[in-house]
């Protein structure tokens, strides 16, 4: 008696036309008149998308234009966490439904522009050529068919017209001099279809090649021994970094390049095993990536760390004047300025 009964749903079920299926879902479709979004079956029944990704695609499609749909914005709007939302957005981006690109605004600010397409497969099909523009009826030329020439009859003799009584007949144009009707306007040629531009990159687009594993200038037996021991000992510090013997041999040159640059083995071990994802599905690829990307630069030499010599301005030494024995600055001995001036005045007066 306390369980509520949905009688409206039961009544609507009895009003469905035709026999109902014995099992499976039964749809009661009520036509929407407002606040609805059209979702295609290519999205709702996509075999490669998870239910979470399909749900977020429907929610994004129902949002108005210009709504923020970043990871943090969706996490603040919906109860799912950021990791689940990020995984769903990556699925939609991989299948072409979502595209995110960083764009610089006129004021210099960089924002992320998100484009959502409800049917990305339609973008990969070639566009049909646009029909030629139709001229309005007022612009079409009006051509009147020329009247058929009447059969010529033998003229009858008629009395000479009196100019005072009968008006002068209007001169009839010569049928030979009748201008041709204007030619109809030439139909503009059909515009060729623009070249097809792929708006969404295919999921199988080629990726740039990965950088090669670093190698030392000379792989000495000592470097090879230390590198092999370091790689083989990684599983004692992190069990997920268990490498095969073949993988250890392939990664030895990378570790030797680090050791050649005076990197301590403990530093290499800490760099390879710290902040690793859980679990590490491919330890060989993970160690190879970190050895390649995080390779430190060579240590600078002693001459590189020596500061440049201080630049000193040349100092002019003191001299003693030969005339008045006054001290003055000059590069060479001689007379001071006053003595030189007195000698010049005396020579000018003489």
Short mmCIF file of C-alpha atoms in Angstrom, two decimals:
data_model
loop_
_atom_site.label_atom_id
_atom_site.label_comp_id
_atom_site.label_asym_id
_atom_site.label_seq_id
_atom_site.Cartn_x
_atom_site.Cartn_y
_atom_site.Cartn_z
CA UNK A 1 0.00 0.00 0.00
CA UNK A 2 2.95 2.35 0.61
CA UNK A 3 4.63 1.70 -2.77
CA UNK A 4 3.71 4.47 -5.27
CA UNK A 5 2.30 3.22 -8.57
CA UNK A 6 3.09 5.02 -11.83
CA UNK A 7 -0.34 4.75 -13.37
CA UNK A 8 0.42 7.30 -16.09
CA UNK A 9 3.16 5.08 -17.53
CA UNK A 10 0.89 2.02 -17.40
CA UNK A 11 -1.93 3.92 -19.12
CA UNK A 12 0.45 5.13 -21.86
CA UNK A 13 1.65 1.55 -22.36
CA UNK A 14 -1.90 0.37 -23.05
CA UNK A 15 -2.39 3.07 -25.67
CA UNK A 16 0.56 1.94 -27.82
CA UNK A 17 -0.63 0.69 -31.23
CA UNK A 18 0.19 -2.79 -32.46
CA UNK A 19 1.38 -5.86 -30.56
CA UNK A 20 4.08 -5.22 -27.95
CA UNK A 21 7.33 -7.24 -27.93
CA UNK A 22 7.52 -10.09 -25.48
CA UNK A 23 10.93 -9.00 -24.17
CA UNK A 24 13.36 -6.12 -24.48
CA UNK A 25 12.83 -2.41 -24.24
CA UNK A 26 9.51 -0.77 -25.11
CA UNK A 27 9.66 2.88 -26.18
CA UNK A 28 7.02 5.43 -25.27
CA UNK A 29 7.96 8.34 -27.55
CA UNK A 30 6.38 11.69 -26.70
CA UNK A 31 7.10 14.48 -29.18
CA UNK A 32 9.21 17.32 -27.77
CA UNK A 33 8.06 20.87 -28.40
CA UNK A 34 10.81 22.77 -26.58
CA UNK A 35 14.16 22.22 -24.78
CA UNK A 36 15.33 19.23 -26.82
CA UNK A 37 18.51 18.22 -28.66
CA UNK A 38 18.70 15.94 -31.72
CA UNK A 39 21.23 13.13 -31.17
CA UNK A 40 22.16 10.80 -34.03
CA UNK A 41 22.44 7.06 -33.71
CA UNK A 42 26.03 7.21 -34.99
CA UNK A 43 26.88 8.81 -31.62
CA UNK A 44 24.35 7.09 -29.37
CA UNK A 45 25.28 3.62 -30.73
CA UNK A 46 28.96 4.25 -31.51
CA UNK A 47 30.78 0.92 -31.01
CA UNK A 48 34.14 2.51 -30.15
CA UNK A 49 32.99 5.01 -27.51
CA UNK A 50 32.36 4.23 -23.87
CA UNK A 51 29.05 5.07 -22.24
CA UNK A 52 30.75 7.87 -20.32
CA UNK A 53 32.08 9.45 -23.51
CA UNK A 54 28.66 9.19 -25.21
CA UNK A 55 27.00 10.78 -22.18
CA UNK A 56 29.43 13.71 -22.14
CA UNK A 57 29.04 14.13 -25.90
CA UNK A 58 25.27 14.43 -25.48
CA UNK A 59 25.69 16.90 -22.61
CA UNK A 60 28.17 19.01 -24.57
CA UNK A 61 25.87 18.96 -27.61
CA UNK A 62 22.98 20.25 -25.48
CA UNK A 63 24.94 23.23 -24.11
CA UNK A 64 24.46 26.65 -25.76
CA UNK A 65 27.12 28.21 -27.99
CA UNK A 66 30.07 29.69 -26.14
CA UNK A 67 29.74 27.59 -22.96
CA UNK A 68 33.05 26.61 -21.33
CA UNK A 69 33.57 22.84 -21.68
CA UNK A 70 37.06 22.46 -20.26
CA UNK A 71 37.87 19.70 -17.79
CA UNK A 72 37.55 21.93 -14.73
CA UNK A 73 34.40 23.61 -16.07
CA UNK A 74 32.70 20.24 -16.66
CA UNK A 75 33.86 18.92 -13.28
CA UNK A 76 32.26 21.94 -11.58
CA UNK A 77 28.99 21.38 -13.49
CA UNK A 78 28.67 17.55 -13.27
CA UNK A 79 29.35 15.03 -10.47
CA UNK A 80 32.09 13.10 -12.37
CA UNK A 81 35.72 13.66 -11.45
CA UNK A 82 38.39 15.35 -13.57
CA UNK A 83 40.16 12.10 -14.50
CA UNK A 84 36.97 10.51 -15.82
CA UNK A 85 36.07 13.68 -17.73
CA UNK A 86 39.58 13.93 -19.22
CA UNK A 87 39.41 10.30 -20.40
CA UNK A 88 36.00 10.88 -22.00
CA UNK A 89 37.20 14.01 -23.81
CA UNK A 90 40.24 12.13 -25.12
CA UNK A 91 37.93 9.45 -26.52
CA UNK A 92 35.79 12.04 -28.29
CA UNK A 93 38.90 13.75 -29.63
CA UNK A 94 40.32 10.47 -30.95
CA UNK A 95 37.10 9.68 -32.85
CA UNK A 96 36.78 13.18 -34.35
CA UNK A 97 33.83 14.48 -32.32
CA UNK A 98 35.95 17.01 -30.41
CA UNK A 99 38.86 19.21 -31.44
CA UNK A 100 40.83 21.47 -29.07
CA UNK A 101 43.33 24.08 -30.28
CA UNK A 102 45.12 26.96 -28.56
CA UNK A 103 44.37 30.33 -30.19
CA UNK A 104 45.87 33.77 -29.54
CA UNK A 105 43.33 36.59 -29.16
CA UNK A 106 43.95 40.10 -30.56
CA UNK A 107 44.87 41.30 -27.05
CA UNK A 108 47.65 38.69 -26.83
CA UNK A 109 45.87 36.29 -24.47
CA UNK A 110 46.04 32.58 -25.37
CA UNK A 111 42.79 30.62 -24.98
CA UNK A 112 41.70 27.07 -25.82
CA UNK A 113 39.05 26.93 -28.53
CA UNK A 114 36.92 23.76 -28.51
CA UNK A 115 34.96 22.63 -31.58
CA UNK A 116 32.33 19.88 -31.30
CA UNK A 117 30.88 18.14 -34.37
CA UNK A 118 27.84 15.90 -33.97
CA UNK A 119 28.62 13.93 -37.16
CA UNK A 120 32.35 13.89 -37.95
CA UNK A 121 31.97 11.21 -40.62
CA UNK A 122 30.08 13.72 -42.77
CA UNK A 123 33.12 16.04 -42.79
CA UNK A 124 35.22 13.33 -44.45
CA UNK A 125 32.83 12.95 -47.40
CA UNK A 126 33.44 15.23 -50.44
CA UNK A 127 31.14 18.23 -50.71
CA UNK A 128 28.67 18.46 -53.59
CA UNK A 129 29.19 21.32 -56.02
CA UNK A 130 27.00 24.32 -55.28
CA UNK A 131 24.29 24.93 -57.93
CA UNK A 132 24.85 28.00 -60.16
CA UNK A 133 23.05 31.14 -58.97
CA UNK A 134 19.65 31.69 -60.55
CA UNK A 135 19.04 35.11 -62.07
CA UNK A 136 15.92 36.94 -60.86
CA UNK A 137 13.04 37.20 -63.35
CA UNK A 138 13.66 40.95 -63.78
CA UNK A 139 17.22 40.33 -64.99
CA UNK A 140 16.26 37.80 -67.67
CA UNK A 141 16.04 39.28 -71.20
CA UNK A 142 12.57 39.33 -72.77
CA UNK A 143 12.74 38.06 -76.30
CA UNK A 144 9.74 38.57 -78.57
CA UNK A 145 9.53 36.33 -81.60
CA UNK A 146 9.71 38.24 -84.85
CA UNK A 147 6.36 38.37 -86.65
CA UNK A 148 6.09 36.09 -89.66
CA UNK A 149 6.18 37.98 -92.96
CA UNK A 150 2.72 38.23 -94.54
CA UNK A 151 2.31 36.85 -98.05
CA UNK A 152 2.84 39.54 -100.65
CA UNK A 153 -0.27 40.33 -102.75
CA UNK A 154 -0.43 42.15 -106.00
CA UNK A 155 -1.17 45.83 -105.28
CA UNK A 156 -4.40 47.20 -106.73
CA UNK A 157 -4.52 50.48 -108.57
CA UNK A 158 -5.80 53.20 -106.34
CA UNK A 159 -6.43 56.87 -107.00
CA UNK A 160 -3.72 59.32 -106.11
CA UNK A 161 -4.24 60.57 -102.49
CA UNK A 162 -5.10 64.19 -101.98
CA UNK A 163 -2.65 65.80 -99.54
CA UNK A 164 -5.25 68.24 -98.33
CA UNK A 165 -7.84 65.60 -97.42
CA UNK A 166 -5.89 62.49 -96.53
CA UNK A 167 -3.12 62.64 -93.90
CA UNK A 168 0.33 61.54 -94.87
CA UNK A 169 0.85 57.88 -93.92
CA UNK A 170 3.68 57.12 -91.55
CA UNK A 171 6.73 55.67 -93.24
CA UNK A 172 7.00 51.93 -92.65
CA UNK A 173 10.46 50.61 -91.72
CA UNK A 174 12.26 48.51 -94.19
CA UNK A 175 11.92 44.86 -93.15
CA UNK A 176 15.48 44.22 -94.23
CA UNK A 177 16.85 46.87 -91.83
CA UNK A 178 15.01 45.45 -88.77
CA UNK A 179 17.61 44.87 -86.02
CA UNK A 180 18.09 41.36 -84.73
CA UNK A 181 16.58 40.59 -81.33
CA UNK A 182 19.10 40.82 -78.49
CA UNK A 183 20.92 37.59 -77.79
CA UNK A 184 20.09 35.98 -74.45
CA UNK A 185 22.62 36.39 -71.69
CA UNK A 186 25.20 33.65 -71.55
CA UNK A 187 24.68 31.23 -68.71
CA UNK A 188 27.54 31.65 -66.23
CA UNK A 189 29.78 28.59 -66.05
CA UNK A 190 29.19 26.34 -63.12
CA UNK A 191 31.56 27.05 -60.25
CA UNK A 192 33.99 24.25 -59.66
CA UNK A 193 33.81 22.59 -56.30
CA UNK A 194 36.45 23.90 -53.84
CA UNK A 195 39.20 21.48 -52.91
CA UNK A 196 38.20 19.16 -50.10
CA UNK A 197 39.90 20.11 -46.83
CA UNK A 198 39.89 17.60 -43.99
CA UNK A 199 38.72 19.50 -40.91
CA UNK A 200 39.18 16.66 -38.45
CA UNK A 201 42.42 14.64 -38.56
CA UNK A 202 41.81 10.91 -38.93
CA UNK A 203 42.55 8.72 -35.90
CA UNK A 204 45.26 6.94 -37.93
CA UNK A 205 47.23 10.12 -38.74
CA UNK A 206 51.01 9.45 -38.74
CA UNK A 207 52.86 10.57 -35.63
CA UNK A 208 56.27 12.27 -35.70
CA UNK A 209 59.18 9.88 -35.23
CA UNK A 210 60.54 9.52 -31.73
CA UNK A 211 64.08 10.74 -30.99
CA UNK A 212 66.71 7.98 -30.87
CA UNK A 213 68.21 6.64 -27.66
CA UNK A 214 71.31 8.65 -26.66
CA UNK A 215 74.68 6.97 -27.04
CA UNK A 216 78.07 7.72 -25.46
CA UNK A 217 81.11 8.81 -27.42
CA UNK A 218 82.81 5.55 -26.46
CA UNK A 219 81.13 2.60 -24.76
CA UNK A 220 83.95 1.37 -22.53
CA UNK A 221 83.73 -1.95 -20.62
CA UNK A 222 83.48 -0.04 -17.34
CA UNK A 223 80.48 2.03 -18.55
CA UNK A 224 78.82 -1.10 -19.92
CA UNK A 225 79.27 -2.97 -16.62
CA UNK A 226 77.83 -0.14 -14.48
CA UNK A 227 74.91 0.44 -16.88
CA UNK A 228 73.99 -3.24 -16.98
CA UNK A 229 74.07 -3.51 -13.19
CA UNK A 230 71.96 -0.35 -12.76
CA UNK A 231 69.24 -1.52 -15.20
CA UNK A 232 69.14 -5.03 -13.74
CA UNK A 233 68.84 -3.65 -10.21
CA UNK A 234 65.79 -1.42 -10.97
CA UNK A 235 63.34 -4.20 -10.02
CA UNK A 236 64.70 -4.21 -6.45
CA UNK A 237 63.65 -0.56 -6.02
CA UNK A 238 60.42 -0.70 -8.11
CA UNK A 239 58.96 -4.13 -9.02
CA UNK A 240 57.13 -2.73 -12.07
CA UNK A 241 60.51 -1.98 -13.72
CA UNK A 242 61.42 -5.63 -14.37
CA UNK A 243 63.31 -5.63 -17.67
CA UNK A 244 64.24 -8.60 -19.84
CA UNK A 245 67.85 -9.39 -20.66
CA UNK A 246 67.40 -8.25 -24.26
CA UNK A 247 65.87 -4.93 -23.16
CA UNK A 248 68.75 -4.36 -20.73
CA UNK A 249 71.27 -4.79 -23.56
CA UNK A 250 69.35 -2.30 -25.73
CA UNK A 251 69.13 0.32 -22.95
CA UNK A 252 72.79 0.10 -21.87
CA UNK A 253 74.01 2.81 -24.33
CA UNK A 254 71.42 5.26 -22.96
CA UNK A 255 72.54 4.79 -19.35
CA UNK A 256 76.19 4.96 -20.46
CA UNK A 257 75.50 8.36 -22.06
CA UNK A 258 74.22 9.60 -18.69
CA UNK A 259 77.25 8.19 -16.86
CA UNK A 260 79.58 9.76 -19.40
CA UNK A 261 78.13 13.14 -18.45
CA UNK A 262 79.15 12.59 -14.80
CA UNK A 263 75.66 11.63 -13.58
CA UNK A 264 75.60 9.61 -10.36
CA UNK A 265 73.95 6.15 -10.61
CA UNK A 266 71.57 7.04 -7.76
CA UNK A 267 70.44 10.10 -9.70
CA UNK A 268 69.75 7.97 -12.78
CA UNK A 269 67.78 5.43 -10.72
CA UNK A 270 65.75 8.18 -9.05
CA UNK A 271 64.96 9.81 -12.42
CA UNK A 272 63.77 6.54 -13.98
CA UNK A 273 61.55 5.33 -11.13
CA UNK A 274 60.12 8.48 -9.50
CA UNK A 275 56.56 9.66 -10.31
CA UNK A 276 55.88 6.67 -12.56
CA UNK A 277 52.26 5.84 -13.55
CA UNK A 278 50.44 2.98 -11.89
CA UNK A 279 50.78 0.44 -13.35
CA UNK A 280 53.72 0.67 -15.78
CA UNK A 281 52.45 -1.49 -18.64
CA UNK A 282 55.53 -1.15 -20.83
CA UNK A 283 58.62 -0.64 -18.63
CA UNK A 284 61.05 -0.86 -21.57
CA UNK A 285 59.34 1.96 -23.50
CA UNK A 286 58.98 4.03 -20.31
CA UNK A 287 62.69 3.75 -19.36
CA UNK A 288 63.75 4.43 -22.95
CA UNK A 289 61.57 7.55 -23.09
CA UNK A 290 62.97 8.98 -19.85
CA UNK A 291 66.57 8.20 -20.83
CA UNK A 292 66.01 10.07 -24.11
CA UNK A 293 63.93 13.06 -23.01
CA UNK A 294 65.53 13.79 -19.62
CA UNK A 295 69.17 13.48 -20.72
CA UNK A 296 71.15 16.18 -18.79
CA UNK A 297 73.60 18.45 -20.61
CA UNK A 298 77.35 17.86 -20.29
CA UNK A 299 79.01 19.44 -17.29
CA UNK A 300 80.85 22.67 -18.11
CA UNK A 301 84.64 22.72 -18.03
CA UNK A 302 86.85 24.71 -15.69
CA UNK A 303 87.47 27.40 -18.30
CA UNK A 304 83.70 27.78 -18.85
CA UNK A 305 83.13 28.74 -15.20
CA UNK A 306 86.07 31.22 -15.05
CA UNK A 307 84.71 34.77 -14.92
CA UNK A 308 85.98 37.10 -17.63
CA UNK A 309 88.83 39.42 -16.62
CA UNK A 310 87.77 42.80 -15.38
CA UNK A 311 88.29 45.51 -17.94
CA UNK A 312 90.40 48.40 -16.58
CA UNK A 313 90.67 51.86 -18.04
CA UNK A 314 94.28 52.99 -18.73
CA UNK A 315 95.59 55.47 -16.12
CA UNK A 316 97.73 58.42 -17.33
CA UNK A 317 100.85 58.71 -15.09
CA UNK A 318 102.00 61.87 -13.30
CA UNK A 319 104.90 63.89 -14.79
CA UNK A 320 107.00 66.78 -13.36
CA UNK A 321 107.04 69.94 -15.45
CA UNK A 322 110.56 70.80 -16.69
CA UNK A 323 109.89 74.51 -16.27
CA UNK A 324 107.95 75.03 -13.00
CA UNK A 325 108.31 71.55 -11.55
CA UNK A 326 104.54 71.27 -11.16
CA UNK A 327 102.99 67.77 -11.24
CA UNK A 328 100.65 67.07 -14.13
CA UNK A 329 99.28 64.00 -15.95
CA UNK A 330 100.80 63.23 -19.32
CA UNK A 331 101.95 60.08 -21.13
CA UNK A 332 105.48 61.51 -21.61
CA UNK A 333 107.68 64.04 -19.70
CA UNK A 334 107.60 67.72 -20.77
CA UNK A 335 106.02 71.02 -19.79
CA UNK A 336 102.67 71.59 -18.15
CA UNK A 337 99.87 73.48 -19.85
CA UNK A 338 100.70 76.89 -18.30
CA UNK A 339 104.36 76.66 -19.37
CA UNK A 340 103.34 75.65 -22.89
CA UNK A 341 100.97 78.61 -23.06
CA UNK A 342 103.69 81.08 -21.90
CA UNK A 343 106.09 79.80 -24.53
CA UNK A 344 103.38 80.14 -27.19
CA UNK A 345 102.57 83.76 -26.13
CA UNK A 346 106.27 84.69 -26.18
CA UNK A 347 106.74 83.27 -29.67
CA UNK A 348 103.64 85.10 -30.90
CA UNK A 349 104.81 88.46 -29.40
CA UNK A 350 108.23 88.12 -31.04
#
